[in-house]
Coordinates of C-alpha atoms in Angstrom, one line a residue:
X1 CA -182.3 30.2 22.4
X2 CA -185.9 30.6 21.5
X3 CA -186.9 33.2 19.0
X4 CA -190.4 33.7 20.1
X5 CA -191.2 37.1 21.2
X6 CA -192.2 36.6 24.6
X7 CA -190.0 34.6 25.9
X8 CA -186.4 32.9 25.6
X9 CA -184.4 29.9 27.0
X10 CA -181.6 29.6 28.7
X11 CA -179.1 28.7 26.4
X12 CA -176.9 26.4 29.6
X13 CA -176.6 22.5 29.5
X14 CA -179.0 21.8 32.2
X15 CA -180.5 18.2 33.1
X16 CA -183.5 17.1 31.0
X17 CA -186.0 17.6 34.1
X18 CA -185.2 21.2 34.4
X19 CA -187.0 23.9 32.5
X20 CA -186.5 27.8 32.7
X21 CA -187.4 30.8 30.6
X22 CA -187.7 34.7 30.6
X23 CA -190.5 36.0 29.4
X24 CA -190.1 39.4 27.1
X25 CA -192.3 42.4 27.0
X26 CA -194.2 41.5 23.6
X27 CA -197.1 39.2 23.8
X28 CA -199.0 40.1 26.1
X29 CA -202.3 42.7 27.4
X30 CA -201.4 46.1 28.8
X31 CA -201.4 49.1 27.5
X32 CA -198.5 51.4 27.9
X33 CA -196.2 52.1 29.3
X34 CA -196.5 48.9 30.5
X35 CA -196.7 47.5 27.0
X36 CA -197.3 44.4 26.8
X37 CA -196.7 41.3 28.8
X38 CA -195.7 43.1 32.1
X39 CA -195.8 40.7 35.1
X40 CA -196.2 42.7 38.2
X41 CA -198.5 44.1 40.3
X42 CA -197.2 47.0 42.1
X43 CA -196.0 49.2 39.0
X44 CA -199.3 50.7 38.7
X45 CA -200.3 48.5 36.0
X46 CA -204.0 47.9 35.9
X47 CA -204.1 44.7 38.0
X48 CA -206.5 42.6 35.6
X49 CA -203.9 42.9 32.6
X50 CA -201.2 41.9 34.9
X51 CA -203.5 38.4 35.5
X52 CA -204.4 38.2 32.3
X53 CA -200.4 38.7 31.7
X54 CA -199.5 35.9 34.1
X55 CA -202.4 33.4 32.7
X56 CA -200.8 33.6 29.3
X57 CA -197.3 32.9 30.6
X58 CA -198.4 29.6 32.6
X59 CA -200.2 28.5 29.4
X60 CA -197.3 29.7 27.0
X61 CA -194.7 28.1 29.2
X62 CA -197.2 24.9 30.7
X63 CA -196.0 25.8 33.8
X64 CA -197.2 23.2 36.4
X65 CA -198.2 25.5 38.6
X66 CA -198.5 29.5 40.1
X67 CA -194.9 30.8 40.0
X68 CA -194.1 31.6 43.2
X69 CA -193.7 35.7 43.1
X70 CA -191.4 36.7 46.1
X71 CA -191.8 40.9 47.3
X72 CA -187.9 42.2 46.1
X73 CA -186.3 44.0 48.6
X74 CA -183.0 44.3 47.2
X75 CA -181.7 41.9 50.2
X76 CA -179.9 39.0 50.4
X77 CA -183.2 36.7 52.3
X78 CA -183.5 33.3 50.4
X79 CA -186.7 31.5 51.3
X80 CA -187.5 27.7 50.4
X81 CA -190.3 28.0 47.6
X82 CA -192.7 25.3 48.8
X83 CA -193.2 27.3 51.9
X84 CA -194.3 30.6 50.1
X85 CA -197.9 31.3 49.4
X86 CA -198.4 35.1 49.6
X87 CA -195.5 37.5 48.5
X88 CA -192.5 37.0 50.6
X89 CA -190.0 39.5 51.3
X90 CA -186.6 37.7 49.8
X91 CA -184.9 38.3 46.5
X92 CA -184.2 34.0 45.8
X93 CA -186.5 31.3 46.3
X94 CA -185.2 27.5 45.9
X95 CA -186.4 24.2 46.0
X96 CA -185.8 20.7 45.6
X97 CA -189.7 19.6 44.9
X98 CA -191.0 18.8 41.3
X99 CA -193.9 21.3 40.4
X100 CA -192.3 24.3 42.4
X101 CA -192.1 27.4 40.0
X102 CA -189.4 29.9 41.5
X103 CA -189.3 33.1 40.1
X104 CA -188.2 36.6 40.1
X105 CA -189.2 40.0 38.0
X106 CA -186.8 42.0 36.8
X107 CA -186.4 45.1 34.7
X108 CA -182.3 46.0 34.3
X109 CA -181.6 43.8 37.8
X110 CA -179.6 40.7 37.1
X111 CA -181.8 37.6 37.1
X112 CA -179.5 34.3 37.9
X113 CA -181.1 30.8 37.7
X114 CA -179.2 27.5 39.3
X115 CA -179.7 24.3 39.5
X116 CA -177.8 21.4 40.6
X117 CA -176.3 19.0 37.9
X118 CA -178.6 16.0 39.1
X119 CA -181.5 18.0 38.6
X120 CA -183.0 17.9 41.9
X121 CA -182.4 21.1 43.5
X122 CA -183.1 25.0 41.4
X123 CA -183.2 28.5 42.4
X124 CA -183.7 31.9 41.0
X125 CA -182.4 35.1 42.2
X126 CA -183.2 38.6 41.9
X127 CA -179.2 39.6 41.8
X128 CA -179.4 44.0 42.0
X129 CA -176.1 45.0 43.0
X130 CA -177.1 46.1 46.7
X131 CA -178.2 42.1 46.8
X132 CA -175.1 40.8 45.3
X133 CA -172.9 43.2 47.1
X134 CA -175.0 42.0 50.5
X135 CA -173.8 37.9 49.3
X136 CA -177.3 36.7 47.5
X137 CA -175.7 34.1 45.3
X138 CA -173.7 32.5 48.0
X139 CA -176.7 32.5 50.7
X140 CA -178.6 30.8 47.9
X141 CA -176.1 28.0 47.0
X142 CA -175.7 27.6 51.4
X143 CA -179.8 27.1 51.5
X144 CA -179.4 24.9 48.3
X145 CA -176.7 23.1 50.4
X146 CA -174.6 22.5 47.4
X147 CA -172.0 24.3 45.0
X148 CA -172.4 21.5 42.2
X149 CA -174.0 23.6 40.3
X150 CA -174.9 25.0 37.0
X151 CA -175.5 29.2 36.7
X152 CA -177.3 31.2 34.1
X153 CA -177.1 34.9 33.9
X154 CA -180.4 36.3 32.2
X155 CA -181.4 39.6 30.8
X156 CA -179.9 43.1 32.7
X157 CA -178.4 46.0 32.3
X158 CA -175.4 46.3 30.1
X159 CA -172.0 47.5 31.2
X160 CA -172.0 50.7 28.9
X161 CA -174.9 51.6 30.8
X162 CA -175.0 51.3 33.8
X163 CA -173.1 54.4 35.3
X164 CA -172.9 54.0 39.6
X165 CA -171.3 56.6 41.8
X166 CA -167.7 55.9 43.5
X167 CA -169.3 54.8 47.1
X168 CA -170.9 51.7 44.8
X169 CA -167.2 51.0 43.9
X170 CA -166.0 51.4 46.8
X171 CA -168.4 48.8 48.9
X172 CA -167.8 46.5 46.5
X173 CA -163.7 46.8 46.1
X174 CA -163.5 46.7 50.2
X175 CA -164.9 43.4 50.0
X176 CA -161.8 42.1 47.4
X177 CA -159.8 44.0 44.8
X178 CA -160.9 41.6 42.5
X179 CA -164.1 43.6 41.9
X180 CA -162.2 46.4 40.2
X181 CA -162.2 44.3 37.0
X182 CA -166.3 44.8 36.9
X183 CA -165.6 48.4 36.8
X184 CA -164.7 51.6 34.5
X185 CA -164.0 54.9 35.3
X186 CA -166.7 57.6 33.1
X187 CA -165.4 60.9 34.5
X188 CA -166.8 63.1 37.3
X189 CA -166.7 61.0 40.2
X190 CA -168.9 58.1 38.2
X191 CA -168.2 54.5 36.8
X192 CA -169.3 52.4 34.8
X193 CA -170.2 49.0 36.3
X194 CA -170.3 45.4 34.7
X195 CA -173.2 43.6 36.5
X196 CA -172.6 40.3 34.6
X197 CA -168.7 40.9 35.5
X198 CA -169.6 41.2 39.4
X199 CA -172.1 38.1 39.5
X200 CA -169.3 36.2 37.5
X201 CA -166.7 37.5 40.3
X202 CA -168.1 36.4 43.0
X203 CA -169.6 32.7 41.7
X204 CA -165.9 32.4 40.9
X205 CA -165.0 33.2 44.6
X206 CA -167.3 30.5 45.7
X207 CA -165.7 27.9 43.7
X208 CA -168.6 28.0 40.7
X209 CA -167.0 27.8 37.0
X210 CA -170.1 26.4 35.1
X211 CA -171.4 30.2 34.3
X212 CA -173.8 30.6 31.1
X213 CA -175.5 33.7 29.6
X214 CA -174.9 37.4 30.4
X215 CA -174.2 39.6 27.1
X216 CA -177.8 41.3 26.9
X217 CA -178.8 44.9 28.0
X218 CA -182.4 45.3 28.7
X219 CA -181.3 49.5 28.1
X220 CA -180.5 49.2 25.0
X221 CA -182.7 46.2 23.6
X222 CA -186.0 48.2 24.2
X223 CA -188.1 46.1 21.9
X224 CA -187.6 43.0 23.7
X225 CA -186.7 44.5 28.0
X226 CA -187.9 46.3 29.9
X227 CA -186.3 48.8 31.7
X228 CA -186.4 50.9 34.7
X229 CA -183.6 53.2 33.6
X230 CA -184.9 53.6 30.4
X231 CA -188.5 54.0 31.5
X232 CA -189.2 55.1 35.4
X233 CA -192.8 53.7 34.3
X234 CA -192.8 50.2 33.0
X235 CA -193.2 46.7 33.2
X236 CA -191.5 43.8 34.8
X237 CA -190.0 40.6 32.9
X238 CA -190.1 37.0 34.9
X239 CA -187.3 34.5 34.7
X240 CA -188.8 31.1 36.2
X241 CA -187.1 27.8 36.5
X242 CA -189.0 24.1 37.6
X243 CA -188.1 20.8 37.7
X244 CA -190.3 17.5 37.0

């Protein structure tokens, strides 16, 4: 994994034409509380840091092209990359072109990059819960046409701190009991929820084994994440993945 302070790799066995990183907060131009190397537009950031922001991560990362930024909604849309030119309402983009750069912006969400094992098809996914609980993953892999795939779990919130209320339990235990293992009871009517636990719960339900990452807490790692729990106003990390 790569030590740099902007950025790290994905630390998953993926084919030698596939590249991916997430970029950190250090690095980069504004001021706070957007400090430094936020990446999006519409957190009140002033906009010309945020392109001077996203200039030094395609030079840092020599990406071949514009990442293609999608509009989050917390939904489960997938849209094919090569077909996105202005911000497009979905939370995954995919492709299975060389020079495509799908990404997503995240600040405690789960990020989740796949790609196939010959290299040929990728995808990144903005994985909230309300998105994983709606089926994101598994609409991706069905747009990807393929479960031979390879899954990397970036930079999110960490189970000891994400607290939800019982109707988040609730949604996600009427889908399958197995969900109770990704959470833990806090006291008052709240829980404590494992985002990692319910991305790896339901990639196992779709027949995936090959899961990497997970493990970090962009809460509690405040020096390297941002964090929307943490801070109401702050910046947004990127986790990008392209093939040659």
């Amino acid at each position: 994994m790569n030590k740099n302070s902007s950025w790290l790799a994905p630390d998953w066995p993926a084919p030698d034409n596939v590249f991916a990183a997430t970029t950190l907060r250090g690095g980069g131009s504004s001021l706070a509380p957007y400090e430094s190397l936020n990446l999006a537009l519409h957190v009140g950031d002033q906009e010309e840091a945020v392109r001077q922001n996203r200039s030094l991560v395609k030079a840092m990362l020599n990406l071949p092209g514009e990442p293609k930024w999608l509009a989050q909604i917390h939904s489960d849309r997938v849209v094919d990359a090569a077909s996105v030119d202005l911000p497009e309402p979905a939370d995954a983009s995919f492709t299975d072109q060389a020079g495509i750069v799908c990404a997503v912006m995240t600040a405690d969400c789960l990020p989740v990059l796949v790609c196939s094992r010959d290299g040929q098809k990728i995808a990144a996914i903005h994985a909230g819960w309300r998105g994983l609980l709606a089926g994101i993953i598994g609409n991706t892999l069905a747009a990807m046409r393929t479960h031979d795939v390879l899954v990397w779990l970036g930079p999110a919130i960490g189970s000891s701190s994400f607290e939800v209320g019982a109707e988040v339990r609730e949604a996600f235990t009427a889908k399958s009991d197995s969900y109770c293992l990704a959470f833990k009871a806090r006291g008052n009517g709240k829980w404590l929820a494992d985002i990692y636990q319910l991305a790896r719960l339901e990639l196992a339900g779709l027949g995936i084994a090959q899961v990497y990452g997970g493990g970090f807490c962009t809460v509690a790692e405040q020096e390297r994440f941002f964090s929307y729990r943490r801070d109401p106003a702050t910046g947004r990390m990127a986790t990008l993945i392209w093939r040659t």
